[in-house]
Tab-separated table of C-alpha atoms in Angstrom:
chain	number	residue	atom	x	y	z
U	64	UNK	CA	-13.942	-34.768	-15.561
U	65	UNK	CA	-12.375	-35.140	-12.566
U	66	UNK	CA	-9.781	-38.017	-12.340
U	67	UNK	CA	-8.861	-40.203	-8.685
U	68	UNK	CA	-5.115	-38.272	-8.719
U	69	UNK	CA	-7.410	-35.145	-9.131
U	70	UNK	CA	-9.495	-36.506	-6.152
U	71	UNK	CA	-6.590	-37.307	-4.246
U	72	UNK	CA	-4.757	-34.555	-4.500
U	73	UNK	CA	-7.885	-32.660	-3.584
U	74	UNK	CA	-8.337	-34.590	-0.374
U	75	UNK	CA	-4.932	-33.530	0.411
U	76	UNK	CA	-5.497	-29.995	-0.198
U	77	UNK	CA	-8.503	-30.163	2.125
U	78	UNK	CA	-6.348	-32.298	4.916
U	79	UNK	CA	-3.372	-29.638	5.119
U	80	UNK	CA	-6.233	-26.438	5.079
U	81	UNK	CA	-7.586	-28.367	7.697
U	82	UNK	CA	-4.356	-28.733	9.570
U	83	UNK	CA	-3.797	-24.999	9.306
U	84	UNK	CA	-7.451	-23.685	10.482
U	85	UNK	CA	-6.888	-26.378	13.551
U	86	UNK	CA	-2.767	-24.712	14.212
U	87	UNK	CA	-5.013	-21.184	13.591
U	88	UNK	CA	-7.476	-22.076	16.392
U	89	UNK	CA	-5.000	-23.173	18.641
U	90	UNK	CA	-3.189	-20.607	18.807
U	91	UNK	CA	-5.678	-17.864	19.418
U	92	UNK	CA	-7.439	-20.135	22.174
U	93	UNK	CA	-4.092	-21.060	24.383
U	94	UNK	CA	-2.599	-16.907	22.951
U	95	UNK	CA	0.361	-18.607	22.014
U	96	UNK	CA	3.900	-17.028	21.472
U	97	UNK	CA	5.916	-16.823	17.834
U	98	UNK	CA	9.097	-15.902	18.030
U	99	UNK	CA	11.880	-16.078	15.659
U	100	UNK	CA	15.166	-18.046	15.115
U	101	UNK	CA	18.027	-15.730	15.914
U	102	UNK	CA	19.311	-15.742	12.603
U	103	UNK	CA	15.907	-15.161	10.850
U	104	UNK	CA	15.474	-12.370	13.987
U	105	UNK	CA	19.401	-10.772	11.972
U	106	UNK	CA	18.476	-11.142	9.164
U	107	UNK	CA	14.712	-9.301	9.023
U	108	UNK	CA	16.928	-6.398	10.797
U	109	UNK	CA	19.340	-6.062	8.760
U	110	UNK	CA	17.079	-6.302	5.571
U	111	UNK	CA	14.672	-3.075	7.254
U	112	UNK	CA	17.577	-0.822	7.735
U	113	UNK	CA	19.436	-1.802	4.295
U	114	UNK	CA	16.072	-1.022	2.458
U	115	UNK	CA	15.106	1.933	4.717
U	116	UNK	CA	18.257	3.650	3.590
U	117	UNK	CA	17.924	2.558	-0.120
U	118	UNK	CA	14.203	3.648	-0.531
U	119	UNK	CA	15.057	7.228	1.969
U	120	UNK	CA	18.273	8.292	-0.569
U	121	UNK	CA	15.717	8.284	-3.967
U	122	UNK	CA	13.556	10.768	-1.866
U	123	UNK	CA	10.250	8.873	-2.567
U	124	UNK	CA	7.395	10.278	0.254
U	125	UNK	CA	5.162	7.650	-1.090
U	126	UNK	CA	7.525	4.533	-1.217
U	127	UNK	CA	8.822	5.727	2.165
U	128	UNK	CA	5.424	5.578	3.761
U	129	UNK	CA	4.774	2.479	2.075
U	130	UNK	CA	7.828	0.508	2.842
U	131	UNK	CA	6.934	1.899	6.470
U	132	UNK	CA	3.887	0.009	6.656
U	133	UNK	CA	5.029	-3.542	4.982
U	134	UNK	CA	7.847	-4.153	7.177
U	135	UNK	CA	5.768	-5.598	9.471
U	136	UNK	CA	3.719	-7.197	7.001
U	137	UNK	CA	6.981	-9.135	5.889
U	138	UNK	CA	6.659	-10.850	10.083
U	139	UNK	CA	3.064	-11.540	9.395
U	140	UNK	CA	4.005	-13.495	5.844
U	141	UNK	CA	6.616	-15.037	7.406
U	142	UNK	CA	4.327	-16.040	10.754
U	143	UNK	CA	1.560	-17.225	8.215
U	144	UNK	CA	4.375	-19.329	6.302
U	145	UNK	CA	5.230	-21.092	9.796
U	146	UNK	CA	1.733	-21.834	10.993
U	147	UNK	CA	1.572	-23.872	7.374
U	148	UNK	CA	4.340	-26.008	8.153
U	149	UNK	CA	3.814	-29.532	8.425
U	150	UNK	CA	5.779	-30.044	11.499
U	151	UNK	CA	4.608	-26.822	13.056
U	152	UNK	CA	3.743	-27.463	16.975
U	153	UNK	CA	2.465	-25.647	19.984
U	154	UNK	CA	3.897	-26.754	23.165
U	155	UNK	CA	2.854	-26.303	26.308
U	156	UNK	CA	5.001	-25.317	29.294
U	157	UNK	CA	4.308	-25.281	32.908
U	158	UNK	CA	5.159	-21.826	34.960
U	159	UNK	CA	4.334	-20.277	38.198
U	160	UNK	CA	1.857	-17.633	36.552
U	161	UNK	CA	0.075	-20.637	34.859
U	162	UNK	CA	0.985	-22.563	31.863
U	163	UNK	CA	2.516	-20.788	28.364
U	164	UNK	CA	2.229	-21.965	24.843
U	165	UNK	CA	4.825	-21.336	22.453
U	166	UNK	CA	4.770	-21.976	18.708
U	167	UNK	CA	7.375	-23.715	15.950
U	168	UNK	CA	9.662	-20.720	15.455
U	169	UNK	CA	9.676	-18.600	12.619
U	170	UNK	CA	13.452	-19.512	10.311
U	171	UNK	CA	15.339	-17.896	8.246
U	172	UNK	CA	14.500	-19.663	4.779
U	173	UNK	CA	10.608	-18.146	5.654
U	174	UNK	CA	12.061	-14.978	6.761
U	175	UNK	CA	14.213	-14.697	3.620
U	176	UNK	CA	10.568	-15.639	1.240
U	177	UNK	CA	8.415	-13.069	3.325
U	178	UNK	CA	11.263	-10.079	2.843
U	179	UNK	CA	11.608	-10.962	-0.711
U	180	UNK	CA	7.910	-10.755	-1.382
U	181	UNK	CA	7.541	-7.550	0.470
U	182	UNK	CA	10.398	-6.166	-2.132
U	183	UNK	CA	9.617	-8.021	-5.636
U	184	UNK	CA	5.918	-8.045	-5.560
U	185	UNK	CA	4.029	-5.970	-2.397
U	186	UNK	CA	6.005	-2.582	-3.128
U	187	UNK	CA	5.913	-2.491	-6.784
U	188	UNK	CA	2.220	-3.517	-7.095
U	189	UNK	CA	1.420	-1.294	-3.901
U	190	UNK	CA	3.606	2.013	-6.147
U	191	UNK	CA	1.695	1.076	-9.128
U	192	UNK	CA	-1.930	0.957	-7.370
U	193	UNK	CA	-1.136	4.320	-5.554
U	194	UNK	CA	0.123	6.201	-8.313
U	195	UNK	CA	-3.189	4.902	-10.419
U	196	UNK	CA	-5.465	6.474	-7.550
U	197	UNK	CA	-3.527	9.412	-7.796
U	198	UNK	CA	-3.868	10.500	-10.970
U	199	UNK	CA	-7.468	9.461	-11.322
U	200	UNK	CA	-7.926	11.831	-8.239
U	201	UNK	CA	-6.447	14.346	-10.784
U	202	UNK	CA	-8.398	13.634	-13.763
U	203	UNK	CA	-11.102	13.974	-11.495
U	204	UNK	CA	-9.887	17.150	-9.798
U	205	UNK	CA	-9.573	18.673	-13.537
U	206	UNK	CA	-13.006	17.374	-14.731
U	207	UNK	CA	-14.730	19.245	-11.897
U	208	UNK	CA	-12.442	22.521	-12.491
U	209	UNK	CA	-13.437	22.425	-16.268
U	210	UNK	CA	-17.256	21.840	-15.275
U	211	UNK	CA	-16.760	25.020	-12.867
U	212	UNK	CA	-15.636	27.098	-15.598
U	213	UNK	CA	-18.532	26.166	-18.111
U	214	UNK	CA	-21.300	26.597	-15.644
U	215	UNK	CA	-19.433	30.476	-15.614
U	216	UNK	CA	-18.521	31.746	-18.790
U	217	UNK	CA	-15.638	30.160	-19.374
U	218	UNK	CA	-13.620	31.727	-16.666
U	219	UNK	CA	-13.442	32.558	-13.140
U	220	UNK	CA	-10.697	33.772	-10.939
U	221	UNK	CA	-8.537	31.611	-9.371
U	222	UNK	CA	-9.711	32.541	-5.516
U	223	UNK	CA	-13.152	31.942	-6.086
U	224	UNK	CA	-12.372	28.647	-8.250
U	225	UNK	CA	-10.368	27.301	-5.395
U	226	UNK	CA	-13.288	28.594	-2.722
U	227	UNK	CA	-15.997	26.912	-5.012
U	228	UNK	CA	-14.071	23.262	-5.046
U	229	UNK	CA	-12.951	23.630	-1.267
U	230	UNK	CA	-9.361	21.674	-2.379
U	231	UNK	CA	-6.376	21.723	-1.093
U	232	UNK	CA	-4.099	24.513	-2.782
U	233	UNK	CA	-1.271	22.137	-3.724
U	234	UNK	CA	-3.874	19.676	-5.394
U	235	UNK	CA	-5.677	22.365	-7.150
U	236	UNK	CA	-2.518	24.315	-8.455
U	237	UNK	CA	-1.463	20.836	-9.586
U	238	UNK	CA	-4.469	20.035	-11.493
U	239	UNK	CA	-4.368	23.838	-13.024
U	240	UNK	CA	-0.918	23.050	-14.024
U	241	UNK	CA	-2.017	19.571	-15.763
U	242	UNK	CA	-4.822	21.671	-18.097
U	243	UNK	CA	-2.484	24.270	-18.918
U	244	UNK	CA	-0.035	22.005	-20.145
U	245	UNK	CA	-2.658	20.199	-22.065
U	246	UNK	CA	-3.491	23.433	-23.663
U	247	UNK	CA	-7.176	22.584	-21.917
U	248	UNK	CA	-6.702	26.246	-19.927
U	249	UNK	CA	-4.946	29.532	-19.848
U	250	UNK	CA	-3.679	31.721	-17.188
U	251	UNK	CA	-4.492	35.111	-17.712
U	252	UNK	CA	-3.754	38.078	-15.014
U	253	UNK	CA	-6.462	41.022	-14.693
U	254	UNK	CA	-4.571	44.106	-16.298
U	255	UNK	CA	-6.568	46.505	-13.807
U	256	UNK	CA	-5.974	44.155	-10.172
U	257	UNK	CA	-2.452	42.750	-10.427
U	258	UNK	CA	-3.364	40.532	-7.619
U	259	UNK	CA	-6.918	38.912	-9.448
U	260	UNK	CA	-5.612	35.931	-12.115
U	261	UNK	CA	-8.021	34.198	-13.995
U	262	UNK	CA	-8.469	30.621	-14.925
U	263	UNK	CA	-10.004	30.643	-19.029
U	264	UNK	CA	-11.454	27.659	-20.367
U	265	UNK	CA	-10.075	27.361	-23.905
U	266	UNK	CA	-11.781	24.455	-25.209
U	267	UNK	CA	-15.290	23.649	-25.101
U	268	UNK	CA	-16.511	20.261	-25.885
């Protein structure tokens, strides 16, 4: 059962989302400007191209093309962290063109939290989820090269395997590679056409 500190702190909870959905709706309506305190501005540069040099030298394609695409997600934390502040503002200032509205700036100590996320949590759980899809696109890739072979004999050559699946020849010579090693397949080369290799199924379930 609830208690009145439970209910209070609830209320409070509902106050501050409140506050946020208003600063939200404010800022879309007037299309207000964010910008950044020049040291948070140094700092989010100099963390890109100190991380864009450590993740280029381990040669990672993936982590490269993720990194790629967070860096901007580390201004969007850090502009999400500002519109939750409790003294965040939008001001309104009188020009020629019409009036502009400009936000509470973005600071470092946010700028620091949003890189830091981006680098402790986002790219190792974003690795982790990629490499999962991955290799169940293998185990998939496998399963249907396995069901190819049983619905012909056991074996087919490798052109008309690969013409049959309609994948990618780095993907399929990949998944090939996988069953060999598991013993699931074997390679054999056609003693008559030098240039025909078979793919042999060499156990059945």
């Amino acid at each position: 059962r609830a208690t009145d500190e439970d209910d209070h702190r609830n209320d409070l909870l509902l106050t501050r989302l409140a506050g946020i959905r208003d600063n939200l709706h404010g800022i879309l309506e007037a299309e207000a400007l964010m910008d950044m305190e020049p040291e948070a501005w140094e700092y989010y540069q100099a963390w890109q191209m100190e991380n864009e040099e450590k993740v280029f030298s381990r040669k990672d394609r993936t982590e490269n093309a993720i990194f790629g695409r967070l860096t901007m997600y580390a201004v969007k934390l850090a502009m999400l962290f500002t519109l939750g502040r409790l003294d965040f503002t939008l001001t309104r200032e009188e020009a020629a063109g019409g009036p502009i509205f400009t936000t509470t700036s973005i600071s470092l100590a946010h700028m620091k939290e949003a890189c830091r996320l981006i680098c402790d949590y986002f790219m190792p759980t974003e690795k982790v989820l990629v490499d999962e899809v991955a290799s169940n696109a293998e185990k998939n890739l496998q399963v249907k090269i396995k069901g190819e072979l049983r619905r012909n004999g056991g074996k087919l050559k490798q052109r008309d395997l690969a013409m049959k699946l309609h994948m990618p020849k780095r993907m399929l010579g990949e998944a090939i590679e996988g069953l060999k090693f598991s013993g699931e397949i074997c390679i054999k080369a056609d003693k008559r056409r030098k240039d025909s290799i078979w793919v042999v199924l060499t156990k059945r379930e």
